[in-house]
Coordinates of C-alpha atoms in Angstrom, one line a residue:
M1233 CA -19.0 53.6 59.7
H1234 CA -22.6 53.5 57.1
E1235 CA -21.3 49.7 56.5
V1236 CA -20.4 48.4 59.0
V1237 CA -24.2 50.1 61.1
Y1238 CA -25.7 48.5 57.6
F1239 CA -24.9 45.0 57.7
G1240 CA -24.2 44.6 61.2
R1241 CA -28.2 45.6 61.6
S1242 CA -28.5 43.6 58.5
L1243 CA -27.0 40.5 60.3
P1244 CA -29.5 39.7 63.6
W1245 CA -31.7 39.7 60.5
I1246 CA -31.0 37.6 58.5
I1247 CA -30.1 35.3 60.9
I1248 CA -33.9 36.0 62.7
G1249 CA -34.9 34.5 59.1
R1250 CA -33.5 31.1 59.6
I1251 CA -34.2 29.9 62.6
P1252 CA -38.0 27.9 62.7
Y1253 CA -39.5 29.8 65.9
F1254 CA -39.6 32.9 64.6
Q1255 CA -41.6 32.4 61.4
K1256 CA -44.8 33.3 63.4
Y1257 CA -44.2 36.4 63.3
K1258 CA -42.5 36.9 60.4
I1259 CA -45.0 39.0 58.6
Q1260 CA -45.6 37.5 55.1
N1261 CA -44.9 33.7 56.4
Q1262 CA -45.6 32.1 52.7
K1263 CA -42.3 34.7 51.2
V1264 CA -38.8 33.9 52.7
P1265 CA -35.4 34.9 50.5
T1266 CA -33.3 33.2 49.6
A1267 CA -29.7 33.1 50.2
Q1268 CA -29.5 33.7 46.1
E1269 CA -31.9 37.0 46.7
Q1270 CA -30.1 38.2 49.7
W1271 CA -27.0 38.2 48.0
K1272 CA -28.0 39.8 45.0
C1273 CA -29.7 42.8 47.1
A1274 CA -26.3 43.2 49.0
K1275 CA -24.5 43.1 45.5
L1276 CA -26.5 46.4 44.3
V1277 CA -26.7 47.9 48.2
L1278 CA -22.8 48.3 47.8
L1279 CA -23.0 49.5 44.6
S1280 CA -25.0 52.7 45.2
H1281 CA -22.8 52.8 48.8
F1282 CA -19.7 54.1 47.1
T1283 CA -21.3 55.5 43.5
V1284 CA -23.9 57.4 45.1
E1285 CA -23.9 57.4 48.7
L1286 CA -19.8 58.1 49.6
P1287 CA -19.2 61.5 48.3
Q1288 CA -22.8 62.3 50.0
I1289 CA -20.7 61.0 52.9
W1290 CA -17.4 62.8 51.8
L1291 CA -19.6 66.2 51.3
F1292 CA -21.7 65.6 54.6
H1293 CA -19.2 66.1 57.9
P1294 CA -17.9 69.4 56.0
M1295 CA -20.3 71.6 55.0
C1296 CA -22.1 70.4 58.5
L1297 CA -18.8 72.2 59.6
Y1298 CA -18.8 75.0 57.2
F1299 CA -22.3 75.8 59.1
G1300 CA -21.0 75.4 63.3
L1301 CA -20.8 71.2 64.3
D1302 CA -19.4 70.7 66.8
T1303 CA -16.9 68.7 67.2
G1304 CA -15.4 68.9 70.6
V1305 CA -16.4 68.7 74.5
P1306 CA -18.7 68.8 76.2
F1307 CA -20.3 66.8 75.5
P1308 CA -25.0 67.6 74.6
S1309 CA -26.7 66.8 77.0
L1310 CA -28.8 63.5 76.6
L1311 CA -33.1 65.7 77.1
T1312 CA -31.0 67.8 74.3
M1313 CA -29.8 65.3 71.7
A1314 CA -33.0 63.4 71.9
L1315 CA -35.2 66.4 70.9
Q1316 CA -33.4 66.7 68.7
I1317 CA -33.8 64.3 66.7
A1318 CA -36.8 64.3 67.4
V1319 CA -37.2 67.1 65.1
F1320 CA -35.3 64.9 62.6
F1321 CA -37.2 61.8 63.2
V1322 CA -40.2 64.1 62.2
I1323 CA -38.5 67.1 58.8
E1324 CA -37.0 63.5 57.5
D1325 CA -40.5 61.7 58.0
T1326 CA -42.3 64.8 56.1
G1327 CA -39.4 64.6 52.8
H1328 CA -39.3 60.5 52.9
Y1329 CA -43.2 61.1 52.4
W1330 CA -43.8 63.7 49.6
L1331 CA -40.7 61.7 47.3
H1332 CA -41.1 58.6 48.1
R1333 CA -44.9 58.9 47.0
A1334 CA -43.6 61.6 44.3
L1335 CA -42.2 58.6 42.6
H1336 CA -45.2 56.2 42.5
W1337 CA -46.6 58.5 39.9
G1338 CA -46.0 56.0 36.6
P1339 CA -43.3 58.0 34.6
L1340 CA -40.8 58.1 38.0
Y1341 CA -42.9 54.6 39.1
K1342 CA -41.7 52.7 36.4
N1343 CA -38.6 54.1 35.6
I1344 CA -37.0 54.4 39.1
H1345 CA -38.5 53.2 41.7
K1346 CA -39.3 50.0 40.2
I1347 CA -36.6 48.0 41.8
H1348 CA -37.2 48.9 45.4
H1349 CA -39.8 46.9 44.5
Q1350 CA -39.0 44.4 43.3
Y1351 CA -39.8 42.2 46.6
S1352 CA -42.6 42.0 47.7
A1353 CA -42.5 40.3 51.0
P1354 CA -39.6 43.0 51.7
F1355 CA -36.4 42.2 54.3
G1356 CA -33.8 44.0 56.1
L1357 CA -31.1 44.4 53.5
A1358 CA -33.3 45.7 50.7
A1359 CA -33.9 48.5 52.6
E1360 CA -31.3 50.6 50.7
Y1361 CA -32.4 48.0 47.6
A1362 CA -33.2 50.8 45.2
S1363 CA -32.1 52.3 41.9
P1364 CA -29.5 55.0 42.2
I1365 CA -31.6 58.0 42.1
E1366 CA -33.5 56.9 44.4
V1367 CA -31.2 56.3 46.5
M1368 CA -30.1 59.7 46.1
L1369 CA -34.0 61.9 45.8
L1370 CA -34.9 59.0 50.3
G1371 CA -31.6 60.1 51.0
I1372 CA -32.2 63.8 50.3
P1373 CA -33.6 64.7 54.0
T1374 CA -32.2 62.3 55.9
V1375 CA -28.8 64.0 55.5
G1376 CA -30.0 67.5 54.4
T1377 CA -32.1 67.5 57.9
P1378 CA -28.9 68.1 60.4
I1379 CA -27.5 70.3 57.7
L1380 CA -30.3 72.3 57.9
W1381 CA -31.0 72.7 60.7
C1382 CA -27.5 73.5 62.0
A1383 CA -26.7 76.1 58.9
L1384 CA -29.7 77.2 61.1
T1385 CA -29.1 77.0 64.8
G1386 CA -25.4 76.0 64.4
N1387 CA -26.8 74.3 67.3
L1388 CA -25.4 70.5 66.6
H1389 CA -22.6 68.0 68.6
I1390 CA -20.6 65.7 66.3
L1391 CA -22.4 63.0 68.2
T1392 CA -25.1 63.7 67.7
M1393 CA -25.2 63.9 64.1
Y1394 CA -23.9 60.7 63.8
T1395 CA -26.1 58.7 67.4
W1396 CA -29.5 60.2 64.0
I1397 CA -27.5 58.3 61.2
V1398 CA -27.1 55.1 63.4
L1399 CA -31.0 55.4 64.4
R1400 CA -32.4 56.1 61.3
L1401 CA -30.1 53.0 59.1
F1402 CA -31.5 50.8 62.2
Q1403 CA -35.3 53.0 61.1
A1404 CA -35.2 51.9 57.3
I1405 CA -34.0 48.9 58.0
D1406 CA -35.5 47.8 61.0
A1407 CA -38.6 48.6 58.7
H1408 CA -38.4 46.5 56.0
S1409 CA -36.7 43.5 57.9
G1410 CA -40.8 41.7 57.7
Y1411 CA -41.6 41.0 61.1
E1412 CA -44.3 42.5 63.3
F1413 CA -44.0 41.5 67.2
P1414 CA -45.5 41.2 70.3
W1415 CA -42.8 43.8 71.1
S1416 CA -42.4 46.0 68.3
L1417 CA -42.6 50.1 68.6
H1418 CA -46.0 50.7 67.6
H1419 CA -47.5 48.7 69.7
F1420 CA -46.6 51.6 72.4
L1421 CA -46.3 54.2 69.9
P1422 CA -49.8 54.2 68.0
V1423 CA -47.8 57.0 65.4
W1424 CA -45.2 55.1 65.0
A1425 CA -44.4 53.5 61.2
G1426 CA -43.0 49.7 62.0
A1427 CA -42.4 47.1 60.5
Q1428 CA -46.1 45.9 59.4
H1429 CA -46.8 49.8 57.6
H1430 CA -43.8 49.0 55.2
D1431 CA -44.5 45.6 54.8
V1432 CA -48.4 46.4 53.7
H1433 CA -46.6 49.4 51.2
H1434 CA -44.3 46.9 49.4
E1435 CA -47.1 44.0 49.8
K1436 CA -49.5 46.4 48.2
F1437 CA -47.2 48.3 45.8
I1438 CA -49.4 51.1 46.4
G1439 CA -49.7 53.4 50.2
N1440 CA -47.8 54.2 53.3
Y1441 CA -45.8 56.3 51.5
S1442 CA -44.1 57.1 55.2
S1443 CA -41.1 55.8 56.9
S1444 CA -41.0 56.5 59.9
F1445 CA -44.9 57.9 61.3
R1446 CA -48.1 57.2 60.3
W1447 CA -49.9 60.6 60.2
W1448 CA -48.9 61.3 57.4
D1449 CA -50.5 58.3 55.5
K1450 CA -53.9 59.2 57.6
L1451 CA -54.0 63.1 57.2
M1452 CA -53.5 62.6 53.3
D1453 CA -56.0 59.2 53.0
T1454 CA -53.1 57.5 51.7
E1455 CA -53.5 54.6 54.5
S1456 CA -52.8 51.2 52.3
G1457 CA -53.7 47.5 54.0
F1458 CA -57.1 45.6 55.1
E1459 CA -57.7 47.8 58.2
A1460 CA -58.0 51.6 56.6
Q1461 CA -60.3 49.4 52.9
K1462 CA -62.2 49.3 56.0
R1463 CA -62.6 52.8 57.7
R1464 CA -62.4 54.4 54.4
R1465 CA -65.8 52.1 53.5
E1466 CA -67.4 53.3 56.4
R1467 CA -66.9 57.0 56.2
R1468 CA -68.0 56.1 52.1
M1469 CA -70.9 54.2 53.9
M1470 CA -72.2 57.3 56.6
K1471 CA -71.5 59.8 53.9
E1472 CA -74.4 57.8 52.1
G1473 CA -76.1 58.3 55.0
K1474 CA -76.5 61.6 55.3
K1475 CA -77.1 62.4 52.1
I1476 CA -79.9 60.2 51.6
Q1477 CA -81.2 61.8 55.0

C-alpha cells in the first residue's frame, strides 16, 4: 500500500511539472528537475523503502494489534477519525520539528541529512529522498504516534490508522511538490505549513523545520525566508529604540 500511495501521489506532480501552464505556480521556477534527476531520486527512495521502511511497516501493524487495535465493525465515526488524526498530526509535527532541527547540527547534517538537501528546489518524489538513517529517525513520529495512542487509550481502529498514514504521505509529498497555488491549504488554514514553507527550507538550507504546521518555527524563532527576516529586523529595531529611550 505504501508504494502505491507514495508513487501514486508523486505522479500528478511529475505530470504537472511537464505542463507549461503550471510553471507560473512553481515556487523556484528556474529549477525544474530533469527526468534523470527524478529517476536517481526514485532509486534511492525505493532502496530506503525496502531496507528501512519495510521492517517498520511489518512491525507497525502487529504492535498496534498487541496494544488493542480494533479491526472489526462497526467502523469509527468520521468525527472520531478526524479528531484522532488531528491529534496525530500535532504530535507528529512536534517530533518531526525537533528531530529535523537536530539533523541540522553540524555532524548530523554532514553525515546524514545532507543527502536530503541535494535538491535545493524540491519535488514530490524527493519527500523521502534521504539517508536510510534519516528515513528511520523521521519515521518514528509517524508510526510511533498511533502506536502510543493505541497503547494509552486502547481506542484506535485500523481504518483510522491507515487513513492517517495515507494523509501523512500526502502531506509530505505535497510539501515537497515545489508548487504554490491560490487554493493551497495554508491560505485557508494559516497555521498549515505547506509547500511554500518547506520550499524555503530547501532553498535556504536552514529554518522552517516543521512538517505540517508553522507554530513550532514561530515559537522557537526558526522561521526562514524574506518575511521572517523582515519581522526579525523590525523586532530588533524596536528593541534598540526602547534602549535609546
